[in-house]
Coordinates of C-alpha atoms in Angstrom, one line a residue:
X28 CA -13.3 -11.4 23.9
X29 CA -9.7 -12.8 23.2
X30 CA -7.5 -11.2 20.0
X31 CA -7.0 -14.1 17.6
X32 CA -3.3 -12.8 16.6
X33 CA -2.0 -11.8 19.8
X34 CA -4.5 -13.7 22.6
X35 CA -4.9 -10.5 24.3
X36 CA -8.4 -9.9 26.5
X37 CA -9.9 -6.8 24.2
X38 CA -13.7 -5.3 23.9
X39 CA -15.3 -4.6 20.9
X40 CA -17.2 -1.6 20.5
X41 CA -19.4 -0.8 17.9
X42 CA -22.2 1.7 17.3
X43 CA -25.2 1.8 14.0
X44 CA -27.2 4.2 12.7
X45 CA -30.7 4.0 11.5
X46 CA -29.7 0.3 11.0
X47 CA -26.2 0.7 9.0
X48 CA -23.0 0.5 11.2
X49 CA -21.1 3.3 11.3
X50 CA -18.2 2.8 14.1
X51 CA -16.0 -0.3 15.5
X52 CA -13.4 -0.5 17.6
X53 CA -11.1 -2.9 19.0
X54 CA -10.0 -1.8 22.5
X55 CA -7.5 -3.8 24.7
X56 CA -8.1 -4.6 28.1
X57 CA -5.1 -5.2 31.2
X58 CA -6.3 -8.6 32.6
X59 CA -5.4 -7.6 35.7
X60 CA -6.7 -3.8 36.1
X61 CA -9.4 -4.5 33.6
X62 CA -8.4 -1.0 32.3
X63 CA -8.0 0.1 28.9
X64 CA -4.7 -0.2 27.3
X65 CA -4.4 3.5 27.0
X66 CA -0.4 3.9 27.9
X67 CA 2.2 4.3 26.1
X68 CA 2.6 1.1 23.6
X69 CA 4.8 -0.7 20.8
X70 CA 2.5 0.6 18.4
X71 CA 2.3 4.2 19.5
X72 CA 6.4 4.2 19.4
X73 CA 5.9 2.1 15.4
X74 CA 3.9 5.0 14.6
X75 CA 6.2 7.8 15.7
X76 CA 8.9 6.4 13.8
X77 CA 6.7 6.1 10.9
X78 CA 5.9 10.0 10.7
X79 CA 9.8 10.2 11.9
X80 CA 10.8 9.1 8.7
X81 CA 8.2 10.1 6.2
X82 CA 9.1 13.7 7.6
X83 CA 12.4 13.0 6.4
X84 CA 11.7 11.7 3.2
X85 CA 9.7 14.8 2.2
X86 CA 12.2 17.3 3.3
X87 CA 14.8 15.0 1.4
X88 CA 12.1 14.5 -1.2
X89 CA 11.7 18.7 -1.5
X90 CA 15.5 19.4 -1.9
X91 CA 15.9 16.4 -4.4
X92 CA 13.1 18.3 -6.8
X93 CA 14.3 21.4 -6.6
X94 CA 18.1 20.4 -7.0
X95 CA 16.5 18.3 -10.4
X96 CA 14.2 21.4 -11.7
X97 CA 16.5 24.0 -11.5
X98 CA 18.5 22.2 -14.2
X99 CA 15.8 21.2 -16.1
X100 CA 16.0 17.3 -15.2
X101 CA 13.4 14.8 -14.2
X102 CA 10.4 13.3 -16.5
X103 CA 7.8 16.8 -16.0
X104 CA 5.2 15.3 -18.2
X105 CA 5.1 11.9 -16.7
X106 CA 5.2 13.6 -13.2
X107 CA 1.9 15.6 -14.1
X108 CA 0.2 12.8 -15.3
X109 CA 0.7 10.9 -12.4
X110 CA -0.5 13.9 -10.5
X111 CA -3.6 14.1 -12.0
X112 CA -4.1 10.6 -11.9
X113 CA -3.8 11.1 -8.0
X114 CA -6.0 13.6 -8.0
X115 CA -9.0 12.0 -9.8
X116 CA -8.7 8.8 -7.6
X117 CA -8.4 10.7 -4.5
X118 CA -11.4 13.0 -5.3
X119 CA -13.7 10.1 -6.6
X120 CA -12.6 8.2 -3.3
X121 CA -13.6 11.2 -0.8
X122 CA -16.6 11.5 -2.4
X123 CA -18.2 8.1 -2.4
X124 CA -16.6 7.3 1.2
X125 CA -17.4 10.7 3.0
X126 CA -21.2 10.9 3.0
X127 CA -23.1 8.9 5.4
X128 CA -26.0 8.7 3.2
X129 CA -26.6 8.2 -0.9
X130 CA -26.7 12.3 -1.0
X131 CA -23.1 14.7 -2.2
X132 CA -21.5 15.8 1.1
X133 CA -21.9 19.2 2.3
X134 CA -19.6 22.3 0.9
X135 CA -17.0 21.8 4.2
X136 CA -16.5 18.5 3.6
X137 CA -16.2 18.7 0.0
X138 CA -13.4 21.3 0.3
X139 CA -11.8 19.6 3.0
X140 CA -11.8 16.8 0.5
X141 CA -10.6 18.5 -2.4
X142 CA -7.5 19.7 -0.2
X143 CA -6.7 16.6 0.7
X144 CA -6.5 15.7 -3.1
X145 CA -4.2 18.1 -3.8
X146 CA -1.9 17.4 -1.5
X147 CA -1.6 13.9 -2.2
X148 CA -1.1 14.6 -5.8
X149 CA 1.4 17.4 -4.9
X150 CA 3.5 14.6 -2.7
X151 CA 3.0 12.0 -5.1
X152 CA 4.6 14.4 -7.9
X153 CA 7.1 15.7 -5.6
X154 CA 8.6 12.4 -4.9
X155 CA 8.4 11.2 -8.8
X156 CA 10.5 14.2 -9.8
X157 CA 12.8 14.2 -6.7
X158 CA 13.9 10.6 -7.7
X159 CA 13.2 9.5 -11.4
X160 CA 16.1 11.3 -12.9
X161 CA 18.9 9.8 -10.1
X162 CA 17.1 6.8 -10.8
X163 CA 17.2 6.7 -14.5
X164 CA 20.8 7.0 -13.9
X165 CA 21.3 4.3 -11.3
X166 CA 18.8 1.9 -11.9
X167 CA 17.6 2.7 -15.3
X168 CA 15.6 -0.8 -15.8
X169 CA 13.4 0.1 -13.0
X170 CA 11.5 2.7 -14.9
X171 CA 11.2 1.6 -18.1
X172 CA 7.6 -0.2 -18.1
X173 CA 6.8 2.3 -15.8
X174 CA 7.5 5.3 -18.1
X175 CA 5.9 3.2 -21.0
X176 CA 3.0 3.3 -18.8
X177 CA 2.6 6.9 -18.1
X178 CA 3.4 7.5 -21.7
X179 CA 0.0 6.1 -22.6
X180 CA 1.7 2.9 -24.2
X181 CA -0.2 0.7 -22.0
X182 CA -0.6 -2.2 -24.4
X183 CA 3.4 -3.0 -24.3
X184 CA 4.6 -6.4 -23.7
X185 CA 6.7 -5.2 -20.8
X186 CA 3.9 -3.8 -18.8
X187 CA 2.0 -7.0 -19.1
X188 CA 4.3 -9.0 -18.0
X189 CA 5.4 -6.4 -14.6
X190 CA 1.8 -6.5 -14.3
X191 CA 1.5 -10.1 -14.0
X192 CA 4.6 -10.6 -12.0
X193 CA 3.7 -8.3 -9.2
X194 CA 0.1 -9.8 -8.9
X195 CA 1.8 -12.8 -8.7
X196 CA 3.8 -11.9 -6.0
X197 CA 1.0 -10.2 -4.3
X198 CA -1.0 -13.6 -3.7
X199 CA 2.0 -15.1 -3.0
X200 CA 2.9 -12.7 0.1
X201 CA 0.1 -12.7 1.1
X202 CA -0.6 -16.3 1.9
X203 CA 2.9 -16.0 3.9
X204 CA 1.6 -13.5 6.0
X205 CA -1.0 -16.0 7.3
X206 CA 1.9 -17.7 8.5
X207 CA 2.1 -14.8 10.8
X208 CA -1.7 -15.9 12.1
X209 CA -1.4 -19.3 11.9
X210 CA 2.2 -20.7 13.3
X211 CA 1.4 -19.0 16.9
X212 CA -1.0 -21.8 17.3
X213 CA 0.7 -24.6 15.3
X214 CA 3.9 -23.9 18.0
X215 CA 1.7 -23.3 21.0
X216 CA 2.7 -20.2 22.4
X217 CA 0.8 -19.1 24.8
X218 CA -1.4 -15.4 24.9
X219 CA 1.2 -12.3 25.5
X220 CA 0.5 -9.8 28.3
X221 CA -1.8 -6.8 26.0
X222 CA 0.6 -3.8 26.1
X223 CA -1.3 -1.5 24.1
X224 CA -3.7 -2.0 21.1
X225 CA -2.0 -4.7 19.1
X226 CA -2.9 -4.5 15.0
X227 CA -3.6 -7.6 12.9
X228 CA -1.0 -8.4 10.6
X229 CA -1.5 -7.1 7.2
X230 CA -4.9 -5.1 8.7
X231 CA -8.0 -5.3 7.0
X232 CA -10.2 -2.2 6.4
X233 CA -14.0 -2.4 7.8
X234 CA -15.4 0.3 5.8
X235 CA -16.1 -2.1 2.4
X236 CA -18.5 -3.4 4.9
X237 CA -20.8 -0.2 5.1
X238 CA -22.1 -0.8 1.1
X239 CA -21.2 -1.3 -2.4
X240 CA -20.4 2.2 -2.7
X241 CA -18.2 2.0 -0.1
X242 CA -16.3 -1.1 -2.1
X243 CA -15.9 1.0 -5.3
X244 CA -13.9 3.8 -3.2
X245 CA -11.6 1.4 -1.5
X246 CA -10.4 0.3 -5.0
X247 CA -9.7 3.8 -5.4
X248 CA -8.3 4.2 -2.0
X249 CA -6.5 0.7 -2.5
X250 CA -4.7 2.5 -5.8
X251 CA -3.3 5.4 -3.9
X252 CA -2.0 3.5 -1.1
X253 CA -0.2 1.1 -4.2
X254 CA 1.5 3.9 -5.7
X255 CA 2.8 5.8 -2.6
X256 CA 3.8 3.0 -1.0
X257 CA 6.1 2.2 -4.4
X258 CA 7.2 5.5 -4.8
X259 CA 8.4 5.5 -1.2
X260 CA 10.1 2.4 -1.5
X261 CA 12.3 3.5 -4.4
X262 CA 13.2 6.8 -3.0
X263 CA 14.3 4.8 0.6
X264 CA 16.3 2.9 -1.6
X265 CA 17.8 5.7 -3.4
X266 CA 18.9 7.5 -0.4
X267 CA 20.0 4.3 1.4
X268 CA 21.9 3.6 -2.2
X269 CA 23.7 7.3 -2.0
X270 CA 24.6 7.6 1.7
X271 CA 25.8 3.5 1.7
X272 CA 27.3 4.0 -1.7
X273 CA 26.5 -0.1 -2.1
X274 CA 23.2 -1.6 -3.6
X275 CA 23.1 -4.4 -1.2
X276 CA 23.9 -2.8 1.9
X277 CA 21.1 -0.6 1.1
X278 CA 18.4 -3.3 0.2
X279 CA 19.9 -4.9 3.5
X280 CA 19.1 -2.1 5.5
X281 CA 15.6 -1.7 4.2
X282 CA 14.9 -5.3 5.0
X283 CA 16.4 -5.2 8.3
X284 CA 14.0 -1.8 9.0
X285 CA 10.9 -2.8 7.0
X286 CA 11.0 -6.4 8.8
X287 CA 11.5 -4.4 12.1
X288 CA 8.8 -2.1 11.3
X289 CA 6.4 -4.6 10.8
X290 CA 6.9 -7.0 13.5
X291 CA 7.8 -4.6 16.5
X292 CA 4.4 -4.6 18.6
X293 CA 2.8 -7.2 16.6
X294 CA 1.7 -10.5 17.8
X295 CA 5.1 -12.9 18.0
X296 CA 8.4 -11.2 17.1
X297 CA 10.4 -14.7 16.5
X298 CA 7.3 -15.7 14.2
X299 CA 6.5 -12.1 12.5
X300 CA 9.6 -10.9 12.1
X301 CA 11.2 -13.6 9.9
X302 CA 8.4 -13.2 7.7
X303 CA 8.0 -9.6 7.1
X304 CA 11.8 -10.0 6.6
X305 CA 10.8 -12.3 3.8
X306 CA 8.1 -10.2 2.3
X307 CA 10.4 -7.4 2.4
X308 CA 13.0 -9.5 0.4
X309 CA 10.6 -9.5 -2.1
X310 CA 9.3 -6.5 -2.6
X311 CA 13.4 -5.2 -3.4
X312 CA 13.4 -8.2 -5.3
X313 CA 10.4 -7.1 -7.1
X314 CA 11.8 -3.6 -7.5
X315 CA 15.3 -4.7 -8.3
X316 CA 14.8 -7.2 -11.1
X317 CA 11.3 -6.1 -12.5
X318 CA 10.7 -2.5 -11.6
X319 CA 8.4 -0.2 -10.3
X320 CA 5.4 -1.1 -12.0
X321 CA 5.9 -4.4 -10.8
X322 CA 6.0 -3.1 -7.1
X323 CA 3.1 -0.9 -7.5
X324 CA 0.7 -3.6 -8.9
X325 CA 2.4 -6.2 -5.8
X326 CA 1.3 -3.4 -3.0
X327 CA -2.2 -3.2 -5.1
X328 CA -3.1 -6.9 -4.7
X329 CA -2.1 -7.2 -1.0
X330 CA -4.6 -4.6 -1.0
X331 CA -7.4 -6.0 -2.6
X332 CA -6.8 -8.9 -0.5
X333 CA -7.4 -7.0 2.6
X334 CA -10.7 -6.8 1.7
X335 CA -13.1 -8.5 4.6
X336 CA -13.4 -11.3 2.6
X337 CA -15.5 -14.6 3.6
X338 CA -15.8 -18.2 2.1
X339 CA -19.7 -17.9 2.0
X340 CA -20.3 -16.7 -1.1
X341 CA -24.0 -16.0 -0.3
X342 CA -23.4 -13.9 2.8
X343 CA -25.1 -10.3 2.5
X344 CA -21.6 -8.6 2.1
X345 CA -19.9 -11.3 0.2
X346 CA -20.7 -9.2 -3.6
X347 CA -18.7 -6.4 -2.6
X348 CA -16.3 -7.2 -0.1
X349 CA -15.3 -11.1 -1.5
X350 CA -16.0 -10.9 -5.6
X351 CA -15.5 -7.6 -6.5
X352 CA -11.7 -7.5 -5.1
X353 CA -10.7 -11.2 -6.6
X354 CA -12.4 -9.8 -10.0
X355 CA -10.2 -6.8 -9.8
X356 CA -6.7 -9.1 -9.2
X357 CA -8.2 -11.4 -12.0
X358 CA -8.7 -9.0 -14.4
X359 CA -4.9 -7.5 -13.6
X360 CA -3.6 -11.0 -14.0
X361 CA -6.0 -11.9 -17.3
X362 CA -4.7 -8.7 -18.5
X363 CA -0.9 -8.6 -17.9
X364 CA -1.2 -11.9 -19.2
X365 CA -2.7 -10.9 -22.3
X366 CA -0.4 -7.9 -22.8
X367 CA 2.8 -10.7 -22.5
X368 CA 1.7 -12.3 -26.0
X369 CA 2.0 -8.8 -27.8
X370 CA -0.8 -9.4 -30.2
X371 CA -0.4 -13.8 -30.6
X372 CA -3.2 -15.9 -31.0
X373 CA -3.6 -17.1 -27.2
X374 CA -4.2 -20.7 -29.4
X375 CA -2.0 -21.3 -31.8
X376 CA -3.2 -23.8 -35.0
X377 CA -0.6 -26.6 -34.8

């Protein structure tokens, strides 16, 4: 077959068991070696850099904490809430997505699971501690819904509304990443010589596919991914903001290497890369002028919306994979929305 985003020559390879699928792959093939695309590509060198810098960010991440507990700084209680959060999601994820059948996973797996919960809580905490009291400091309107949040005041005004903003946003991104699938086409470039496997923009996750239990996890999964990806964000921006000593040159240099980031190896550069800049525009705008919350609930609709969704409504997989995500972004929006009139009659007698 031909890749829709990149017009690449690939094979699809896909394996079932006892009438469930269980594997898929895309694999690219040269056109003119018919090999596999097995050599050193774009994406491989994306992913290095990737790991590059989240190894930075934890070692800057671990010094940050302890410079803040040793005098006694940073929101502790907040930090262990959001660590158990963590924990719970990441637990109830592993365990509806690692067995293969409706049965608990054996004892290895479980651990195996468990450890992997503990760590992401442990990061998670690490970077909220590392960067809330610099942040309070700097940018102290970025937490505040965010710390009403973990404070258990869920039902203020101000967590509505970052609530309904980001979800906002979220639909609103993503619809300009189809850009990214679409204007190839509309500008008729032709296919690009396959250098390696080339990833769909904004990739969307198989495994809902598998069963409705498999759905449930990936909202867990999908909450994770929301909150580390916000969490990372703001503490980029915090040590962009200290070693730049500007705010914009910061948020400049985060666009310029988030847009890079997401268009290097990736179908068109001169059609991805302007929008990924302009998604990345908005996520620091999002962060910037509404705050964390608002970035967290943003990342968790794109998300949802990389669901395998599908027009057909009646479709076996349509339940899980098309209704249950666009419930889940309704009820955020129906809810923020909600939470915005702080307790006024939705219709007013006039």
């Amino acid at each position: 077959g031909v890749c829709p985003w990149s017009g690449c020559p690939v094979r699809l390879e896909a394996a079932a068991l006892r009438g469930r699928p269980v594997y898929f792959r895309i694999v690219p093939v040269d056109p003119e070696t018919k090999s596999h695309g097995l050599r050193e590509s774009p994406s491989t060198a994306r992913a290095y850099l990737k790991i590059s810098v989240f190894l930075l960010l934890v070692t800057a991440a671990g010094l940050l904490a302890r410079h803040n507990l040793l005098r006694g700084r940073g929101d502790r209680r907040g930090g262990l809430r959001l660590a158990w959060y963590m924990l719970v999601a990441y637990t109830l994820y592993w365990l509806l997505h690692g067995g293969r059948a409706a049965r608990p996973p054996p004892w290895p797996v479980l651990i195996m699971g468990l450890e992997m919960a503990v760590f992401v809580a442990i990061l998670l905490w690490l970077f909220y501690i590392a960067l809330e009291p610099f942040v309070r400091r700097l940018w102290p309107e970025t937490l505040v819904s965010w710390n009403r949040l973990l404070a258990g005041r869920w039902r203020d005004p101000l967590v509505g509304r970052d609530v309904l903003v980001g979800a906002a946003f979220g639909v609103v991104t993503k619809l300009l990443w189809q850009l990214a699938v679409l204007a190839p086409a509309w500008l008729g470039l032709g296919p690009a010589r396959p250098t390696g496997p080339q990833p769909a923009p904004f990739g969307t996750s198989l495994r809902p596919l598998l069963g409705g239990r498999y759905c449930v996890a990936e909202l867990f999964h999908c909450q994770m991914v929301a909150v580390a990806y916000g969490l990372t964000l703001l503490l980029m921006l915090l040590l962009l903001r200290v070693i730049l000593r500007r705010q914009r040159l910061a948020a400049g240099v985060y666009i310029v290497y988030a847009a890079s980031l997401a268009s290097f190896g990736e179908g068109y550069p001169l059609v991805s890369c302007p929008i990924a800049a302009a998604a990345s525009a908005i996520v620091v705008l999002l962060l910037t002028r509404f705050g964390l919350l608002a970035v967290v609930t943003y990342w968790l609709v794109r998300m949802l919306l990389s669901f395998p969704m599908t027009a057909n409504l009646s479709a076996w997989q349509a339940g899980g994979t098309t209704l249950l995500p666009l419930a889940a972004i309704l009820a955020l929006a129906v809810c923020g929305f909600y939470l915005t009139q702080a307790g006024r009659p939705l219709i007013r007698d006039t």
